[in-house]
Coordinates of C-alpha atoms in Angstrom, one line a residue:
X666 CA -49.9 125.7 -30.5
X667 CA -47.3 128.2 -32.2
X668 CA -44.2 126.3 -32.8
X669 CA -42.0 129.3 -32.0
X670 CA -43.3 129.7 -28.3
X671 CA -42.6 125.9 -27.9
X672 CA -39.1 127.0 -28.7
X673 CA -38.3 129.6 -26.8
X674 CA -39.8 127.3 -24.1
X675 CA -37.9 124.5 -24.7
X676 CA -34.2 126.8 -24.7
X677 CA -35.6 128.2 -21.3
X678 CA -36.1 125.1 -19.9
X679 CA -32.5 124.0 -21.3
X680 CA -30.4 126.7 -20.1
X681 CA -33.0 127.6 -16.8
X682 CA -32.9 131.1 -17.5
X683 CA -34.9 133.6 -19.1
X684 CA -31.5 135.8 -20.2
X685 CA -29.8 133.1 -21.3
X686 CA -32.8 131.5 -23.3
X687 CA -33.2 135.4 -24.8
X688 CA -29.6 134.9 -25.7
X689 CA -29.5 132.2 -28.1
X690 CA -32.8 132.8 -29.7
X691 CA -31.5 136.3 -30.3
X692 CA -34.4 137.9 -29.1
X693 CA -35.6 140.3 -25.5
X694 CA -36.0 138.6 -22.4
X695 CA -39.0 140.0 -22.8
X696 CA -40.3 138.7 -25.8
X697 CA -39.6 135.4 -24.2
X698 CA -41.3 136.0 -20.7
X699 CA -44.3 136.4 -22.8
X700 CA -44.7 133.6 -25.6
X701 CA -44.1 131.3 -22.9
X702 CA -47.2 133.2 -20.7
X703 CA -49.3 132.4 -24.3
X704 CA -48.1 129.2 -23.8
X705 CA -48.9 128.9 -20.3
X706 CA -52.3 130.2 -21.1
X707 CA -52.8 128.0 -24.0
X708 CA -51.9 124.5 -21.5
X709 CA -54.4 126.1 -18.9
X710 CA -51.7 125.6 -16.2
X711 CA -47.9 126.8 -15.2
X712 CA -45.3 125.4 -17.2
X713 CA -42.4 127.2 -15.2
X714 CA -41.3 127.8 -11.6
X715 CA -39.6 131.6 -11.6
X716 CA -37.2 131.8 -9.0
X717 CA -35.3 135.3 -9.2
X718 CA -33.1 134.5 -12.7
X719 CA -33.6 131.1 -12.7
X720 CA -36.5 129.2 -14.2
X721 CA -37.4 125.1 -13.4
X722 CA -40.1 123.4 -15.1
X723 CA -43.5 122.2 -13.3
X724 CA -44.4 118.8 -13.6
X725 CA -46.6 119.9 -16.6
X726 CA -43.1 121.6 -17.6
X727 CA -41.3 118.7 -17.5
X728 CA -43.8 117.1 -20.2
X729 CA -44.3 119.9 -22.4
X730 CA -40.3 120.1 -22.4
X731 CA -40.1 116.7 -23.5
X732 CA -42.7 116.9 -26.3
X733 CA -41.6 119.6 -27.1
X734 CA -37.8 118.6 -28.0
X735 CA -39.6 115.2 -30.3
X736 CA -42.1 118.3 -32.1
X737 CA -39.2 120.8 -32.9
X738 CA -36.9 117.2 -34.4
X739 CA -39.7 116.8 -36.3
X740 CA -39.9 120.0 -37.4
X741 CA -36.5 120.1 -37.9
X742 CA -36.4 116.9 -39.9
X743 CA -39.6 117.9 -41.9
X744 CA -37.3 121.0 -43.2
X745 CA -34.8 119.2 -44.0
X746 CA -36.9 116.5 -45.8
X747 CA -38.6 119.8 -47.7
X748 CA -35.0 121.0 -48.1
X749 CA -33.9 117.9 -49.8
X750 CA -36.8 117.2 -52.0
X751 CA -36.9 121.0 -53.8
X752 CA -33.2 120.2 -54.0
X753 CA -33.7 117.1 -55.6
X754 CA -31.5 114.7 -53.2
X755 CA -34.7 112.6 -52.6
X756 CA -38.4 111.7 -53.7
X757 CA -40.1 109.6 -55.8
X758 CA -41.1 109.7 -59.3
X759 CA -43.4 107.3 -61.5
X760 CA -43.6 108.0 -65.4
X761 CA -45.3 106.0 -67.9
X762 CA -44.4 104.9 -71.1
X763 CA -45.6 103.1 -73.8
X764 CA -43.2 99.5 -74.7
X765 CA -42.6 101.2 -78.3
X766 CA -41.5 104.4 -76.8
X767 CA -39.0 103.1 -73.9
X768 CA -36.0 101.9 -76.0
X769 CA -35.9 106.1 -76.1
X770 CA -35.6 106.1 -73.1
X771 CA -32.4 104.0 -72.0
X772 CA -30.0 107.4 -72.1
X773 CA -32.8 109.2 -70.2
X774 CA -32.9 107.3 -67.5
X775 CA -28.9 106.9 -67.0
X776 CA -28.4 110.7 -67.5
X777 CA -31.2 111.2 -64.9
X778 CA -29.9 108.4 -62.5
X779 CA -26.0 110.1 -62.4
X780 CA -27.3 113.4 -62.0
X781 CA -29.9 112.5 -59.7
X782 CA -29.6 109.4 -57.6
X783 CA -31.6 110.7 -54.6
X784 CA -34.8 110.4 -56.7
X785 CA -36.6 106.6 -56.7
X786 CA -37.8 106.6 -60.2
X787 CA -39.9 103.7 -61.3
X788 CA -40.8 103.7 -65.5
X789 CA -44.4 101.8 -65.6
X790 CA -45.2 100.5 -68.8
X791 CA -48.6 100.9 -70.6
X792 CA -50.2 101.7 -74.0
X793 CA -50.6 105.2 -75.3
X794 CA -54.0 105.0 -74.5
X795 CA -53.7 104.1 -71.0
X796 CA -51.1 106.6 -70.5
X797 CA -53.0 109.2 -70.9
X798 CA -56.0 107.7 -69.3
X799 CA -53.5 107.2 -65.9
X800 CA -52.2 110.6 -66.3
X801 CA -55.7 112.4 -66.7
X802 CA -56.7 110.5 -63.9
X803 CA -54.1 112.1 -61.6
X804 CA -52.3 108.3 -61.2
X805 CA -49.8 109.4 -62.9
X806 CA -47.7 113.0 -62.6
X807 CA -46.5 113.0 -66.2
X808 CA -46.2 110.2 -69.2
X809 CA -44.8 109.6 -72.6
X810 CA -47.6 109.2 -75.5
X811 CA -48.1 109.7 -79.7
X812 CA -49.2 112.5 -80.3
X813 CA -51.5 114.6 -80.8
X814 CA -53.9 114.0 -78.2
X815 CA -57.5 114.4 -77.9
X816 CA -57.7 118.2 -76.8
X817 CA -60.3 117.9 -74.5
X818 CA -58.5 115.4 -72.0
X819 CA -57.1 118.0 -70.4
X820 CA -53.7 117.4 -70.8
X821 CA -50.6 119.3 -71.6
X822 CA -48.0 118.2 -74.5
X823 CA -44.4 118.7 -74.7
X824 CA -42.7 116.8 -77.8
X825 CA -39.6 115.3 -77.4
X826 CA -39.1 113.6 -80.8
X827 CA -40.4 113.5 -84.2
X828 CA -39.9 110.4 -86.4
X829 CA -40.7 108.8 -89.8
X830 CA -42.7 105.7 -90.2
X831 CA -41.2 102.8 -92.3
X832 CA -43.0 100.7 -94.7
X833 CA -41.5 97.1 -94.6
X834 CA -43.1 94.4 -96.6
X835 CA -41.6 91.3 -98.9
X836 CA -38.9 91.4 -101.2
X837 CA -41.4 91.4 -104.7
X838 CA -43.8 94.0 -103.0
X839 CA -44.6 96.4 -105.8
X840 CA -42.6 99.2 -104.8
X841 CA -39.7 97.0 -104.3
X842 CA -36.7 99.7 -104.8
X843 CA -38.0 103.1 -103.9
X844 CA -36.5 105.1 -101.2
X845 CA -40.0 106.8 -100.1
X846 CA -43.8 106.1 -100.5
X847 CA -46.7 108.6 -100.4
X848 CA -49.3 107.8 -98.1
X849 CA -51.9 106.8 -101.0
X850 CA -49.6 103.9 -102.4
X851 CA -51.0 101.6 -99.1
X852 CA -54.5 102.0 -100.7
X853 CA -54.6 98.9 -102.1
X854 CA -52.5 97.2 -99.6
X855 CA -52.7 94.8 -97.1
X856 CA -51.6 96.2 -93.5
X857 CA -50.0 94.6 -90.4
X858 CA -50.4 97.4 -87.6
X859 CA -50.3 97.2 -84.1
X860 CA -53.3 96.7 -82.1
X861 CA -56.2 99.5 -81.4
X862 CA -54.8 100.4 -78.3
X863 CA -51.8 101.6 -79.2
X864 CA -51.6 104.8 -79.9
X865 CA -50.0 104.8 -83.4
X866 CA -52.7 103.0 -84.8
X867 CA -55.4 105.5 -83.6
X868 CA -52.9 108.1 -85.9
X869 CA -52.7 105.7 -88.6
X870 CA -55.8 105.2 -88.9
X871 CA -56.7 109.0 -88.7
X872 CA -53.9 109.6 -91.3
X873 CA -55.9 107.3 -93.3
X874 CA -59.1 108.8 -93.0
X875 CA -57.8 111.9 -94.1
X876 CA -56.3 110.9 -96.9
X877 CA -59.8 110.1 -98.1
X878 CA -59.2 105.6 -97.2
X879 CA -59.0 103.1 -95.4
X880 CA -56.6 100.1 -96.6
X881 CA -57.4 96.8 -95.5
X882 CA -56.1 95.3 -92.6
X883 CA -54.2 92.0 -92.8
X884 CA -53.3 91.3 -89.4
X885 CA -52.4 93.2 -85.8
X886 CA -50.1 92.2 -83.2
X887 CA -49.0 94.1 -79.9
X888 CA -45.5 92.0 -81.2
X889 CA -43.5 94.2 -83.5
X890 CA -40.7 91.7 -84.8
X891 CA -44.2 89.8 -85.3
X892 CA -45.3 92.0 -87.7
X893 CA -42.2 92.3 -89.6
X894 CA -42.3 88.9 -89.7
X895 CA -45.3 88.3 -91.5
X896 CA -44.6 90.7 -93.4
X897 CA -41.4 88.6 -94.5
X898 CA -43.9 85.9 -94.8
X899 CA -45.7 87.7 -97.4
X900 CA -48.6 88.2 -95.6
X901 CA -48.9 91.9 -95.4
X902 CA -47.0 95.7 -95.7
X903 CA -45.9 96.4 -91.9
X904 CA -45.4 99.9 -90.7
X905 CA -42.8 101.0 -88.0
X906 CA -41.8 103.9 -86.7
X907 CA -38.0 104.5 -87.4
X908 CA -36.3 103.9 -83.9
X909 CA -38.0 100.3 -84.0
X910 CA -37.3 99.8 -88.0
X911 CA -33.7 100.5 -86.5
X912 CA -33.8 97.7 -84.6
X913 CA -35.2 95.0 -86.8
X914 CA -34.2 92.4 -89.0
X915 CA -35.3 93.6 -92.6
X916 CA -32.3 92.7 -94.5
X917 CA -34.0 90.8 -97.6
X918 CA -37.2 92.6 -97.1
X919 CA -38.4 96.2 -99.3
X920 CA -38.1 99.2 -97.1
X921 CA -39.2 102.8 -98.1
X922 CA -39.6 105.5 -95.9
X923 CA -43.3 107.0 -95.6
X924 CA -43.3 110.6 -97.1
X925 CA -43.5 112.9 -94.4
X926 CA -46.4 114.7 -96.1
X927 CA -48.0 111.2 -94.9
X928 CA -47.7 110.9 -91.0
X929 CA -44.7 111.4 -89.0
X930 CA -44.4 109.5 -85.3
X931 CA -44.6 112.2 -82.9
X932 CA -43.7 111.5 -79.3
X933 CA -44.0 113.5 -76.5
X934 CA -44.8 113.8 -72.6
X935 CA -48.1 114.8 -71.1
X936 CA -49.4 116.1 -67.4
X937 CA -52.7 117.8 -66.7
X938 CA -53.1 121.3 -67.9
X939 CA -54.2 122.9 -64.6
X940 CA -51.8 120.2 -62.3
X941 CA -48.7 121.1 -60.2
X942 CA -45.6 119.7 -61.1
X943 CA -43.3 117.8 -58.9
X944 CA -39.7 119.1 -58.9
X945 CA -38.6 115.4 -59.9
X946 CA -41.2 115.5 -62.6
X947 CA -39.6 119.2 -63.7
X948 CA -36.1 117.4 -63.7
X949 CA -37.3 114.8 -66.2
X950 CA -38.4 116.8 -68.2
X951 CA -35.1 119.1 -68.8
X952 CA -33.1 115.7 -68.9
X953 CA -35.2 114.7 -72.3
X954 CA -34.6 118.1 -73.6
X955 CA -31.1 117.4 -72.8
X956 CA -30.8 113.6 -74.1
X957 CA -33.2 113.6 -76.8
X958 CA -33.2 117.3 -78.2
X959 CA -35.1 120.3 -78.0
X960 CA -38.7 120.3 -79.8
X961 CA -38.1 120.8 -83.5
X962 CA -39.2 124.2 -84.5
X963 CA -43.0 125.2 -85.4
X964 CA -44.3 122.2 -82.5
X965 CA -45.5 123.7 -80.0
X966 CA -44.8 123.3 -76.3
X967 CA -46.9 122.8 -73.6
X968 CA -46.3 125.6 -70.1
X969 CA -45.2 124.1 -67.5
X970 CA -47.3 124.9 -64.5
X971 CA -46.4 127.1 -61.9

């Protein structure tokens, strides 16, 4: 049923003429006369009583007038709804992060709250891995992960942040006083890395490899104080990326910065290649560009659909 014929109809009915109906609609008497005989024809009975100027609905009339005031609300409230959305004064958003990456994440969300407060955002939490396993899947409309990921996901990248990874381990460790390690001084060593599905140890463990080793494992923990805890203990060289070295307790302990020639901790968001882009998703987006700075030069960027 066209939606415009239902209107001209309906403003008909409302003023019960033709010329005053052809008035407000800005159109021919005319033109009205016949969308409401293709609407007539389309009900397969009369939907108006003409009477010289003057039009009256049938009883058929009456209810088509009546639907047809709750259908035009509704398409008048589904514009507005569309209206609202593109302008970002409502709508929903879901973005996953990995526990390690979220303490990023605290200016993000207030910058995009104030500028935004229309927008329901809910942050679900979830390894690297299962990030990008959610957002592949289409569960999830864009996440934050290590990267670089697997190029055959299908998944776009957009970095956000580029960090160093801290070597923490007890005061007599044997590089006890240097400022920066090279990634072959852990060959010998004795690690204490998060679990295997977190994302950092998939690129440590890479880095590793690479190198031409692998060191041997002391201990993992999903628990990051843990591990710089037994590493106070003694028991093993931890390694944290610098936002969570930031926030630890290592007074005491040795500290040296992993050269960058090593492995740096790169974070960034992901979506699928070939999906659609909410607007709320786009707005996140340019509020980490804004908050956390623009991806360093020489990363590359992933398009943003169309």
């Amino acid at each position: 049923m066209d939606v415009r014929a239902l209107r001209y109809f309906v403003e008909t009915v409302r003023h019960a003429s033709f010329t005053q109906a052809a008035k407000v609609l800005f159109v021919t008497q005319s033109t009205v006369s016949k969308m409401i005989r293709q609407l007539e024809e389309e009900a397969g009975t009369p939907l108006l009583i003409r009477d010289g100027h003057t039009a009256r609905p049938t009883d058929t009339g009456r209810v088509m007038y009546q639907r047809g005031l709750q259908v035009l609300e509704t398409m008048r409230q589904l514009s507005e709804e569309l209206r609202q959305t593109a302008d970002l004064r409502r709508g929903a958003l879901e973005v996953g992060i990995p526990p390690m990456i979220n303490l990023l994440f605290t200016p993000v969300v207030k910058r995009f709250r104030d500028l935004h407060p229309g927008i329901h955002l809910t942050l679900r939490e979830g390894t690297g891995q299962a990030v990008e396993s959610l957002v592949a899947n289409g569960e999830l409309e864009v996440g934050a992960t290590i990267l670089p990921i697997a190029p055959e996901g299908g998944l776009a990248a957009q970095p956000f942040g580029s960090y160093p990874i801290w070597v923490i381990g007890p005061p007599d460790a044997p590089w006890a006083g240097k400022t920066s390690l090279p990634l072959a001084a852990l060959r010998d060593a004795r690690l204490l890395i998060p679990t295997d599905d977190f994302a950092i140890t998939r690129r440590l463990r890479q880095a590793f490899a690479d190198a031409g080793f692998q060191p041997g494992i002391a201990a993992q923990s999903a628990h990051w104080d843990f591990l710089v805890a037994m590493a106070s203990a003694g028991l093993g060289v931890a390694l944290l990326p610098e936002p969570l070295m930031q926030r630890m307790k290592t007074r005491g302990l040795s500290t040296a910065k992993l050269a960058k020639s090593g492995m740096q901790w790169e974070v960034g968001h992901i979506w699928q290649q070939s999906g659609y882009l909410s607007y709320a998703a786009r707005a996140w987006l340019e509020v980490c560009d804004a908050v956390l700075g623009k991806p360093k030069k020489g990363i590359a960027r992933g398009n943003l659909p169309a």
